[in-house]
Coordinates of C-alpha atoms in Angstrom, one line a residue:
M191 CA 138.4 7.2 -12.1
L192 CA 135.0 9.0 -12.4
R193 CA 133.4 6.4 -10.2
R194 CA 136.1 7.0 -7.5
W195 CA 135.5 10.8 -7.6
L196 CA 131.7 10.3 -7.4
A197 CA 132.2 7.9 -4.5
A198 CA 134.5 10.4 -2.7
I199 CA 132.1 13.3 -3.2
G200 CA 129.2 11.1 -1.9
A201 CA 131.2 10.1 1.1
L202 CA 132.2 13.7 2.0
A203 CA 128.5 14.8 1.6
A204 CA 127.4 12.0 3.9
L205 CA 130.2 12.9 6.4
A206 CA 129.1 16.5 6.5
F207 CA 125.6 15.5 7.6
V208 CA 126.5 12.6 9.9
A209 CA 129.7 13.8 11.5
P210 CA 127.9 16.0 14.0
A211 CA 125.7 13.0 14.8
S212 CA 128.5 10.7 15.9
A213 CA 127.1 7.7 17.9
Q214 CA 130.0 8.3 20.3
G215 CA 128.6 11.7 21.1
L216 CA 131.7 13.6 19.9
P217 CA 131.8 17.3 20.5
S218 CA 129.6 19.3 18.2
G219 CA 128.2 22.8 18.5
P220 CA 127.8 24.2 22.0
G221 CA 128.3 20.9 23.8
R222 CA 128.6 17.2 23.8
C223 CA 125.4 15.2 23.2
S224 CA 125.2 12.1 25.4
G225 CA 122.9 9.2 25.9
S226 CA 122.3 5.5 25.2
F227 CA 119.7 3.3 23.6
V228 CA 117.0 1.9 25.9
N229 CA 117.6 -1.7 26.7
P230 CA 114.2 -3.4 27.1
I231 CA 115.6 -5.9 29.6
T232 CA 117.7 -3.7 32.0
D233 CA 116.4 -0.2 31.5
V234 CA 112.6 -0.7 31.6
C235 CA 110.8 -0.8 35.0
W236 CA 108.4 -3.7 34.1
G237 CA 106.8 -3.3 37.5
C238 CA 105.3 0.0 36.1
M239 CA 103.0 -2.1 34.0
F240 CA 100.9 -2.9 37.1
P241 CA 98.3 -2.9 38.6
L242 CA 96.5 -5.2 36.1
S243 CA 92.7 -5.0 36.5
L244 CA 89.6 -6.8 35.3
G245 CA 86.8 -4.4 35.7
S246 CA 87.2 -2.8 39.1
L247 CA 89.0 -5.9 40.5
K248 CA 92.8 -5.8 40.8
I249 CA 94.0 -9.2 39.6
W250 CA 97.7 -8.1 39.8
P251 CA 97.9 -5.4 42.5
S252 CA 100.7 -2.8 42.8
S253 CA 101.9 -0.2 45.3
R254 CA 101.6 2.4 42.5
A255 CA 98.3 4.4 42.3
D256 CA 95.9 3.5 39.5
T257 CA 93.2 5.4 37.7
K258 CA 89.5 4.5 38.0
N259 CA 88.6 1.4 36.0
P260 CA 85.2 0.4 34.7
D261 CA 83.0 -1.2 37.3
L262 CA 81.8 -4.2 35.2
P263 CA 84.2 -6.9 34.1
I264 CA 82.2 -7.6 30.9
C265 CA 82.2 -5.1 27.9
A266 CA 80.7 -5.0 24.4
C267 CA 81.9 -3.0 21.4
G268 CA 80.8 -2.5 17.9
T269 CA 84.0 -1.1 16.5
P270 CA 86.6 -1.7 15.1
V271 CA 85.5 -5.4 15.4
P272 CA 82.1 -6.3 16.9
R273 CA 82.9 -8.2 20.1
V274 CA 82.0 -9.0 23.7
G275 CA 85.0 -9.2 25.9
L276 CA 86.6 -8.5 29.2
A277 CA 87.3 -5.0 30.5
M278 CA 91.0 -5.0 31.1
G279 CA 93.2 -2.3 32.5
F280 CA 97.0 -2.1 32.4
W281 CA 99.9 0.4 31.9
E282 CA 101.9 0.2 28.7
P283 CA 105.2 1.8 27.6
V284 CA 104.3 3.6 24.4
R285 CA 106.5 6.7 23.9
L286 CA 110.0 8.0 24.4
V287 CA 110.8 11.7 25.1
D288 CA 114.2 13.4 24.7
V289 CA 115.0 16.6 26.6
S290 CA 118.2 18.5 25.9
T291 CA 119.6 22.0 25.9
K292 CA 121.4 21.1 22.7
P293 CA 119.5 21.3 19.4
W294 CA 119.3 18.1 17.4
C295 CA 120.6 16.0 20.3
F296 CA 118.9 12.6 20.7
P297 CA 119.8 11.0 24.0
N298 CA 117.5 8.0 23.5
L299 CA 119.2 7.3 20.1
G300 CA 122.5 6.7 21.7
G301 CA 123.4 10.3 22.2
I302 CA 123.8 11.1 18.5
K303 CA 123.5 14.7 17.2
L304 CA 121.9 15.0 13.8
D305 CA 122.7 18.6 12.7
P306 CA 121.1 19.5 9.4
G307 CA 123.3 22.6 9.0
F308 CA 121.0 25.5 9.8
P309 CA 121.1 27.3 13.1
I310 CA 118.4 26.7 15.8
G311 CA 118.5 28.5 19.2
N312 CA 120.6 26.8 21.8
G313 CA 118.9 25.9 25.1
Y314 CA 120.3 26.4 28.5
A315 CA 119.8 25.6 32.2
S316 CA 121.0 28.6 34.1
N317 CA 122.6 28.8 37.5
S318 CA 121.5 31.5 40.0
S319 CA 121.7 35.0 38.7
Q320 CA 120.7 38.3 40.1
I321 CA 118.3 40.5 38.2
G322 CA 116.9 43.5 39.9
G323 CA 118.0 42.1 43.3
K324 CA 116.1 38.9 42.9
S325 CA 117.5 35.4 42.1
Q326 CA 116.5 34.2 38.7
N327 CA 116.8 30.6 37.6
T328 CA 115.5 29.7 34.1
A329 CA 115.9 27.0 31.5
K330 CA 115.2 26.4 27.8
Y331 CA 115.0 22.9 26.3
H332 CA 114.5 21.1 23.0
V333 CA 112.3 18.1 23.1
H334 CA 111.7 15.1 20.8
Y335 CA 108.8 12.7 21.0
Y336 CA 109.1 9.1 19.7
I337 CA 106.6 6.4 18.9
Y338 CA 107.7 3.4 21.0
P339 CA 105.0 0.7 21.4
L340 CA 107.2 -1.7 23.4
L341 CA 104.5 -4.2 24.4
Y342 CA 103.4 -4.7 20.8
W343 CA 106.9 -5.4 19.7
L344 CA 107.7 -7.9 22.4
E345 CA 104.2 -9.5 22.2
V346 CA 103.9 -9.3 26.0
V347 CA 100.1 -8.9 25.6
T348 CA 98.6 -11.0 22.8
D349 CA 95.3 -9.1 22.2
F350 CA 96.6 -6.8 19.4
L351 CA 93.3 -4.9 19.2
C352 CA 94.3 -3.3 22.5
L353 CA 97.9 -2.4 21.4
E354 CA 99.2 0.2 19.1
A355 CA 100.4 -1.7 16.0
S356 CA 103.1 0.7 14.8
S357 CA 106.8 0.9 14.3
F358 CA 109.5 3.0 15.9
D359 CA 109.4 6.6 14.6
I360 CA 110.4 10.2 15.7
A361 CA 106.9 11.8 15.7
Y362 CA 107.9 15.3 16.8
M363 CA 111.0 17.6 17.0
S364 CA 110.7 20.9 18.7
E365 CA 113.6 22.4 16.6
I366 CA 111.3 22.7 13.5
D367 CA 108.3 24.0 15.4
P368 CA 108.2 27.8 15.7
L369 CA 105.5 27.5 18.4
W370 CA 108.0 25.8 20.7
Q371 CA 110.5 28.7 20.4
D372 CA 108.2 31.6 21.1
D373 CA 105.9 32.2 24.1
E374 CA 103.6 34.6 22.1
L375 CA 103.2 32.2 19.2
T376 CA 102.5 29.4 21.7
T377 CA 99.3 31.2 22.7
L378 CA 97.8 30.0 19.4
L379 CA 97.6 26.5 21.0
N380 CA 96.8 27.7 24.6
P381 CA 94.9 31.0 24.5
E382 CA 93.4 30.0 27.9
A383 CA 96.8 30.5 29.5
A384 CA 96.0 34.1 30.4
L385 CA 93.2 32.8 32.7
F386 CA 95.7 30.9 35.0
T387 CA 98.4 33.5 35.6
S388 CA 96.8 34.8 38.8
P389 CA 98.4 34.0 42.2
I390 CA 95.3 32.1 43.3
A391 CA 95.5 29.8 40.2
Q392 CA 99.2 29.2 40.7
A393 CA 98.8 28.6 44.4
A394 CA 96.4 25.8 43.6
C395 CA 99.3 23.9 42.0
S396 CA 100.7 23.2 45.5
A397 CA 97.7 20.9 46.1
D398 CA 98.4 19.2 42.8
C399 CA 102.0 18.7 43.9
I400 CA 100.9 17.0 47.1
A401 CA 98.3 14.8 45.3
S402 CA 100.6 13.7 42.5
T403 CA 103.4 12.8 44.9
A404 CA 101.1 10.9 47.3
K405 CA 98.9 9.2 44.7
L406 CA 97.6 10.8 41.4
P407 CA 97.5 14.3 40.1
I408 CA 94.4 16.4 40.2
D409 CA 93.1 16.3 36.6
E410 CA 90.8 19.3 37.2
L411 CA 93.9 21.4 37.8
F412 CA 95.0 20.9 34.2
W413 CA 97.1 24.1 34.1
C414 CA 99.4 22.7 36.8
S415 CA 102.3 20.3 36.5
G416 CA 102.3 19.7 40.3
C417 CA 105.8 20.2 41.9
Q418 CA 107.4 21.0 38.5
G419 CA 105.5 24.2 37.8
P420 CA 102.9 25.5 35.4
M421 CA 101.9 23.7 32.2
Y422 CA 101.7 27.0 30.3
P423 CA 103.2 28.0 28.0
M424 CA 103.3 24.7 26.1
N425 CA 107.0 25.0 25.2
G426 CA 110.5 24.5 26.6
N427 CA 110.9 27.9 28.2
I428 CA 111.0 27.1 31.9
G429 CA 110.5 30.2 34.1
A430 CA 111.5 28.4 37.4
N431 CA 114.5 26.0 37.1
V432 CA 115.5 24.5 40.4
G433 CA 117.6 21.7 38.8
I434 CA 117.9 19.9 35.5
K435 CA 115.8 16.9 36.8
Q436 CA 112.9 19.2 37.7
S437 CA 112.9 21.5 34.7
A438 CA 113.6 18.7 32.1
R439 CA 110.7 16.7 33.4
L440 CA 108.5 19.8 33.2
A441 CA 109.5 20.3 29.5
A442 CA 108.6 16.6 28.8
E443 CA 105.3 17.0 30.5
R444 CA 104.5 20.1 28.5
M445 CA 105.3 18.2 25.3
I446 CA 102.8 15.5 26.3
Y447 CA 100.1 18.2 26.8
K448 CA 101.1 19.8 23.5
M449 CA 100.6 16.5 21.7
H450 CA 97.1 16.2 23.1
R451 CA 96.3 19.8 22.2
Q452 CA 97.4 19.2 18.6
G453 CA 95.4 15.9 18.3
L454 CA 98.6 13.8 18.1
A455 CA 97.8 12.0 21.4
W456 CA 94.4 10.7 22.5
G457 CA 92.6 9.5 25.6
T458 CA 93.1 5.8 26.4
S459 CA 91.8 5.4 30.0
G460 CA 88.4 5.0 31.6
S461 CA 85.2 3.5 30.4
K462 CA 85.1 5.8 27.4
A463 CA 88.3 4.2 26.1
L464 CA 87.1 0.5 26.2
C465 CA 86.2 0.3 22.6
S466 CA 88.5 3.0 21.0
K467 CA 90.7 6.0 21.8
Y468 CA 89.1 9.4 22.1
I469 CA 90.1 13.0 21.5
M470 CA 91.5 14.6 24.6
P471 CA 92.5 18.3 24.0
I472 CA 92.6 18.9 27.8
L473 CA 95.3 16.6 29.2
K474 CA 94.1 14.0 31.8
K475 CA 97.4 13.9 33.7
S476 CA 96.6 10.8 35.7
Q477 CA 96.7 8.8 32.4
Y478 CA 100.5 8.9 32.3
R479 CA 103.6 7.9 34.2
L480 CA 107.2 9.0 33.4
Q481 CA 110.2 6.8 33.9
Q482 CA 113.7 8.3 33.4
V483 CA 115.9 6.1 31.2
N484 CA 118.7 8.5 30.4
P485 CA 121.3 9.3 31.6
T486 CA 120.7 6.7 34.3
P487 CA 117.6 4.5 34.1
M488 CA 115.3 4.3 37.1
V489 CA 114.1 0.7 37.3
S490 CA 113.2 0.1 40.9
G491 CA 111.1 1.7 43.6
R492 CA 107.7 3.3 43.7
E493 CA 109.1 6.6 42.3
S494 CA 110.7 4.9 39.3
C495 CA 107.7 5.8 37.1
S496 CA 105.9 8.6 39.0
P497 CA 102.8 10.5 37.7
I498 CA 102.9 13.8 36.0
G499 CA 103.7 16.5 38.6
A500 CA 105.2 14.3 41.3
T501 CA 108.2 15.6 43.2
T502 CA 111.7 14.9 41.9
I503 CA 113.1 15.1 45.5
L504 CA 112.1 11.5 46.6
P505 CA 114.0 9.4 44.0
R506 CA 117.7 8.8 44.9
S507 CA 120.2 11.5 43.9
G508 CA 122.7 11.3 41.0
Q509 CA 120.2 10.7 38.3
V510 CA 121.6 13.6 36.3
Y511 CA 125.1 15.0 36.6
P512 CA 127.3 17.7 35.1
V513 CA 128.6 17.6 31.4
K514 CA 127.8 14.0 30.3
G515 CA 124.6 13.5 32.3
E516 CA 122.7 16.6 31.3
D517 CA 120.8 15.2 28.4
V518 CA 117.7 13.4 29.7
G519 CA 115.4 10.7 28.3
F520 CA 112.0 9.5 29.5
L521 CA 109.9 6.4 28.8
L522 CA 106.3 7.4 28.8
W523 CA 103.8 4.8 30.3
R524 CA 100.1 5.2 29.4
K525 CA 97.1 3.8 31.1
R526 CA 95.0 1.6 28.8
N527 CA 91.5 0.4 29.4
C528 CA 90.4 -2.0 26.6
C529 CA 87.7 -4.5 25.8
V530 CA 89.8 -7.7 25.3
L531 CA 88.5 -10.6 23.3

């Protein structure tokens, strides 16, 4: 009898924690969390892995723009293993990013909601409102950042010195980060933000929008996220929301920058990265591509994995939709230059 009571109490305690995290996305809190697990076969745009280069030579070309590769095809490294090899360049899927207005909602984990039981501010994506005679559209998102080294798991590339040998993990959750909730606290990470609030600095972002849509973003304009808006503040408070697709993508791009600023993401592209990754506190935007995988995966077309700052107008419509399709997930592709044995 005692065993039965203990088992019942344990089951109730587990249910209290897991019930809000139902894999079917049952209603919990302010709204229903939705999403699906990423299928490596059907949901990943494997064409985003290219172009594949050897030195400056494209041995597997692609219509997608590429970053600058080392000029010479031969490279030599002393660490981590002394070697002479080939300077290869490719794009690898390495991270997943959740973006949701609902706290503790994980679209890329099947749409579960893991509520620990203490309140965190709810996000929102507002419709047009009138404040002082002017139309105001704003948004606030929670973001999660996963370690997801897909090429290493599938052994698509056999030189493991070039791949991140790690397991799946949730590396960052904005709900437990006070810097993500408050613009003033966020200045601890980006005190330079005050330098880029002028109309001239913001007007320069229009050039970044054109460049990132046509080819690659302008890395020198690091305070811009192209067509999405400003990179500052490095949190989910979006001052200009023109649609969930645009504002959710901006929140994901800010999280990527935040990871670099905190030393949790490093540089992997260019000649400097041939032998090892390097610290990159100022984001090199051209190093990344974003592919939407939730609520509907984009697996075809040049815009399926567009650079940071590229317009969200060109891809076909219906990628997000009301109620069930408002929780967004991205697969992050990273450029990798490496000295292959």
